[in-house]
Short mmCIF file of C-alpha atoms in Angstrom, two decimals:
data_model
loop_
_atom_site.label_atom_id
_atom_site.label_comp_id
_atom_site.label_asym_id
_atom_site.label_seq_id
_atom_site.Cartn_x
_atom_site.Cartn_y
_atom_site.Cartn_z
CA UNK A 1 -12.02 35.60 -41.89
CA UNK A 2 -15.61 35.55 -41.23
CA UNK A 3 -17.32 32.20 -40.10
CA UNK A 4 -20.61 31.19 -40.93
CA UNK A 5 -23.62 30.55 -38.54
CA UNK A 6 -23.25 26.35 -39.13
CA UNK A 7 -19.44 26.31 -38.67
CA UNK A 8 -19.89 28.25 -35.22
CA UNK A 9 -22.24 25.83 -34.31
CA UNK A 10 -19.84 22.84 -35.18
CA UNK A 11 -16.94 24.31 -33.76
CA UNK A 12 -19.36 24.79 -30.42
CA UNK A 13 -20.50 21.37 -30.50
CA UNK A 14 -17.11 19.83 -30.91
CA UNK A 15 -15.65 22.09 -28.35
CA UNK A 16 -18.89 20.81 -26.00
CA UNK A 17 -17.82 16.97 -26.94
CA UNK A 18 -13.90 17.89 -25.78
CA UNK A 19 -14.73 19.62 -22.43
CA UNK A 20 -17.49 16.73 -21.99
CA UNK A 21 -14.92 13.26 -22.75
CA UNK A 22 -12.24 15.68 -20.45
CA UNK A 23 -14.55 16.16 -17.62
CA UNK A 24 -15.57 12.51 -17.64
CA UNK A 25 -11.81 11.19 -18.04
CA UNK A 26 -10.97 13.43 -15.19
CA UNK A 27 -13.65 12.30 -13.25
CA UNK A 28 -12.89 8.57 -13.78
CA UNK A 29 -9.65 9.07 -12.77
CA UNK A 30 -10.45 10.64 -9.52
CA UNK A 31 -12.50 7.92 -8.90
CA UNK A 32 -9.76 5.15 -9.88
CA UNK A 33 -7.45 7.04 -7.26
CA UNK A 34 -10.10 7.06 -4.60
CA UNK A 35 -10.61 3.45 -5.24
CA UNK A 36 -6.64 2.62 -4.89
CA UNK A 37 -6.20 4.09 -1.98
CA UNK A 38 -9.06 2.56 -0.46
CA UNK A 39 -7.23 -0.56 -1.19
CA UNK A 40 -4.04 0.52 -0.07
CA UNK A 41 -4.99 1.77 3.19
CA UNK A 42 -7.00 -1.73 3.67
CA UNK A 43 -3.87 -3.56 2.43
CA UNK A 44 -2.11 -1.28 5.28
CA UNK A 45 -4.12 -2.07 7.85
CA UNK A 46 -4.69 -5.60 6.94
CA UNK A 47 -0.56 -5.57 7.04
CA UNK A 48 -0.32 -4.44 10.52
CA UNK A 49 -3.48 -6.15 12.06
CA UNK A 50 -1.86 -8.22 14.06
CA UNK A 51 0.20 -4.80 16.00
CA UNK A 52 -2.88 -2.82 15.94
CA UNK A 53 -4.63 -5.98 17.88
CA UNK A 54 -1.63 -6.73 19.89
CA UNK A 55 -1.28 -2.94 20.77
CA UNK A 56 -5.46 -2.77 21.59
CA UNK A 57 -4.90 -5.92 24.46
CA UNK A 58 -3.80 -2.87 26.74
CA UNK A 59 -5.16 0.00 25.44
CA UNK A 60 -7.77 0.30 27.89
CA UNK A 61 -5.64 0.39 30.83
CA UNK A 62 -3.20 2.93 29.22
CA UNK A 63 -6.18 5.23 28.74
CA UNK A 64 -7.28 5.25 32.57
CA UNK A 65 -3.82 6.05 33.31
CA UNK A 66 -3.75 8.80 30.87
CA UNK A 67 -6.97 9.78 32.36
CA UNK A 68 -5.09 9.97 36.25
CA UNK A 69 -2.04 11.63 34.61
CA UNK A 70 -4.85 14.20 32.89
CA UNK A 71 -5.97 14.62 37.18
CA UNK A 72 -2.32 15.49 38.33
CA UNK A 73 -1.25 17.44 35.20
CA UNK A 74 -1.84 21.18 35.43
CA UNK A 75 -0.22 22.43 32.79
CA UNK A 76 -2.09 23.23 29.48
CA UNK A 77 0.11 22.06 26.51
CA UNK A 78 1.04 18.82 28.43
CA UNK A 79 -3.09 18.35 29.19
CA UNK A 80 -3.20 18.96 25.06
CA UNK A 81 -0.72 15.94 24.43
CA UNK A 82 -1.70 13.57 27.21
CA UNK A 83 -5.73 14.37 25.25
CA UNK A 84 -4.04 13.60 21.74
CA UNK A 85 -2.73 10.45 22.68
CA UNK A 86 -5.87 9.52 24.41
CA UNK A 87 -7.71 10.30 21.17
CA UNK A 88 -5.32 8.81 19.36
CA UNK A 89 -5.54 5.19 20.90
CA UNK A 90 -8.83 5.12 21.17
CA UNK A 91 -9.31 5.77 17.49
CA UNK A 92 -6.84 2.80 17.01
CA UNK A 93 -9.19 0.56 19.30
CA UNK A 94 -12.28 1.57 17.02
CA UNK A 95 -10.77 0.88 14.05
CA UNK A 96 -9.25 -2.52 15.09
CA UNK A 97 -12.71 -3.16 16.56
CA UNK A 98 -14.42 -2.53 12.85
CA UNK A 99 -12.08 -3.92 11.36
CA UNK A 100 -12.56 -7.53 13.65
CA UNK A 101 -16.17 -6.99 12.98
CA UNK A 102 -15.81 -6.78 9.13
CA UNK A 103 -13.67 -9.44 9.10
CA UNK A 104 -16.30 -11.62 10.90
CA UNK A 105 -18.88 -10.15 8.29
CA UNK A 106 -16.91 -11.16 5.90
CA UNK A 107 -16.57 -14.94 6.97
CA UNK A 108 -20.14 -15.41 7.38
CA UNK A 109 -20.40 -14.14 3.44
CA UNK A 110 -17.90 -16.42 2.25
CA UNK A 111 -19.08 -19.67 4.23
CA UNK A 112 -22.77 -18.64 2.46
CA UNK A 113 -21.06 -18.05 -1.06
CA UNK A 114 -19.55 -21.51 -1.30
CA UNK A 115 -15.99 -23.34 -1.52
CA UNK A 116 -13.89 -20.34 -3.64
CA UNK A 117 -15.08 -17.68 -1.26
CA UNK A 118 -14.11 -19.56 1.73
CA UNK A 119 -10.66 -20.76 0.31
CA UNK A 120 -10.34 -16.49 -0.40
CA UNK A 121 -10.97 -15.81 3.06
CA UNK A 122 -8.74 -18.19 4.38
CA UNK A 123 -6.20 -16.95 2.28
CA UNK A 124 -6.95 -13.73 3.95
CA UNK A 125 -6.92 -15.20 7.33
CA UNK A 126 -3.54 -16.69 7.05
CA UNK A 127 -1.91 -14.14 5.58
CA UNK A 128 -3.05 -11.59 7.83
CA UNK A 129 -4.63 -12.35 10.76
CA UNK A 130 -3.44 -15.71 12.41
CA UNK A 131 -0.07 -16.20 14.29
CA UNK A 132 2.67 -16.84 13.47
CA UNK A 133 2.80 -14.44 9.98
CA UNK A 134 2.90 -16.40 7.05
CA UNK A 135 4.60 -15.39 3.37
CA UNK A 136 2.52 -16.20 0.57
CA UNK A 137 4.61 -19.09 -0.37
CA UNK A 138 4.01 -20.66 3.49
CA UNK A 139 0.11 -19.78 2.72
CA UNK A 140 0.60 -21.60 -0.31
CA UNK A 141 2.28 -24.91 0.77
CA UNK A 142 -0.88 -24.48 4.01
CA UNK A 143 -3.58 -24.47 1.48
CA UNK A 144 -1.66 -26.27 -1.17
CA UNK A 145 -2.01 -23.46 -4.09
CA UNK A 146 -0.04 -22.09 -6.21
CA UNK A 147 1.13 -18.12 -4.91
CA UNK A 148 -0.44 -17.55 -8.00
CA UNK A 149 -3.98 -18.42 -6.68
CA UNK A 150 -3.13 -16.95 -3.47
CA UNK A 151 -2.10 -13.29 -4.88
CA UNK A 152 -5.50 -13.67 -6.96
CA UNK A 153 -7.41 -14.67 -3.81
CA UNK A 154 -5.86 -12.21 -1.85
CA UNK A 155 -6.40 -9.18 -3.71
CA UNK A 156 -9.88 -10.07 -3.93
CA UNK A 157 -10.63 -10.46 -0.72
CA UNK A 158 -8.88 -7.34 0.26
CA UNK A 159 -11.62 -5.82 -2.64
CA UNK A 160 -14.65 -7.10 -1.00
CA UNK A 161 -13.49 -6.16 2.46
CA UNK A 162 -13.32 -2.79 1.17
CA UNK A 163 -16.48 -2.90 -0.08
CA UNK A 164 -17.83 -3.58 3.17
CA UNK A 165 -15.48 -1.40 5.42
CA UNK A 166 -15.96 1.73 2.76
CA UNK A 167 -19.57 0.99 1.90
CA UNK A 168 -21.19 1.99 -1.24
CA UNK A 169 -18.30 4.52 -1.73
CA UNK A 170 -15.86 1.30 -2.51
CA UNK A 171 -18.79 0.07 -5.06
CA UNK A 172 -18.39 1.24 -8.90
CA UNK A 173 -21.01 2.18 -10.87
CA UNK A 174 -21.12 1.74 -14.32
#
């Protein structure tokens, strides 16, 4: 079977088109996944806020006295764990520190967007961040909404404090 110049050509261009669409659905979907778990690590931490803050209240003190047991340790792999831990809470304290300081960000954005972005991050604050924890049909009987409006509100607050925790990386282009 011999092909002619023009069906080459056609067979070329829509073999271009295929590997194109593929390369774009792939990369779409990459993106999609990025963008989930973006949200579900901010739904994580947003879950366990009040531990990480609760945890943070003596994290300072812990880490001078991992710093005197680092003194009197002489023994390498024990030196190696006592570090990890250190590094390990201290990371916790920055993040719960960035994370406090988004949250504030985000208040001051709300209270200059008007009454549906403040009732969002109220939403937000109630069902994450203020004592005791609240289920979203407490937050709902608090605010008097329905747990529909609350899921709503809550999902997109938890989107625009990823925006601002992840940056421009959270942001979607079209």
């Amino acid at each position: 079977m011999h092909l002619t110049e023009k069906q080459l050509k056609l067979i070329t261009d829509v073999a271009s088109q295929n590997a194109i669409k593929a390369y774009r659905d792939y990369t779409e979907q990459q993106q999609q996944e990025k963008k989930d778990r973006r949200l579900r690590n901010i739904k994580l931490l947003l879950k366990n806020y009040r531990s990480f803050v609760k945890h943070c209240d003596d994290i300072i003190e812990e880490i001078q006295d991992l710093d005197t047991e680092l003194e009197v340790t002489l023994l390498d792999s024990e030196e190696f764990a006592i570090e990890a831990i250190k590094r390990s809470k201290l990371r916790t304290l920055s993040i719960v520190r960035f994370t406090q300081k988004m949250i504030r960000v985000y208040e001051t954005t709300c209270e200059e967007e008007g009454p549906e972005a403040i009732r969002r991050f109220k939403v937000l604050r109630e069902l994450y961040i203020t004592e005791p924890k609240k289920s979203i049909r407490e937050v709902a009987n608090v605010l008097f909404l329905s747990e529909k409006t609350i899921k709503r509100d809550r999902d997109k607050a938890v989107e625009a404090l990823s925006v601002l925790m992840f940056g421009v990386d959270a942001v979607k282009f079209k």
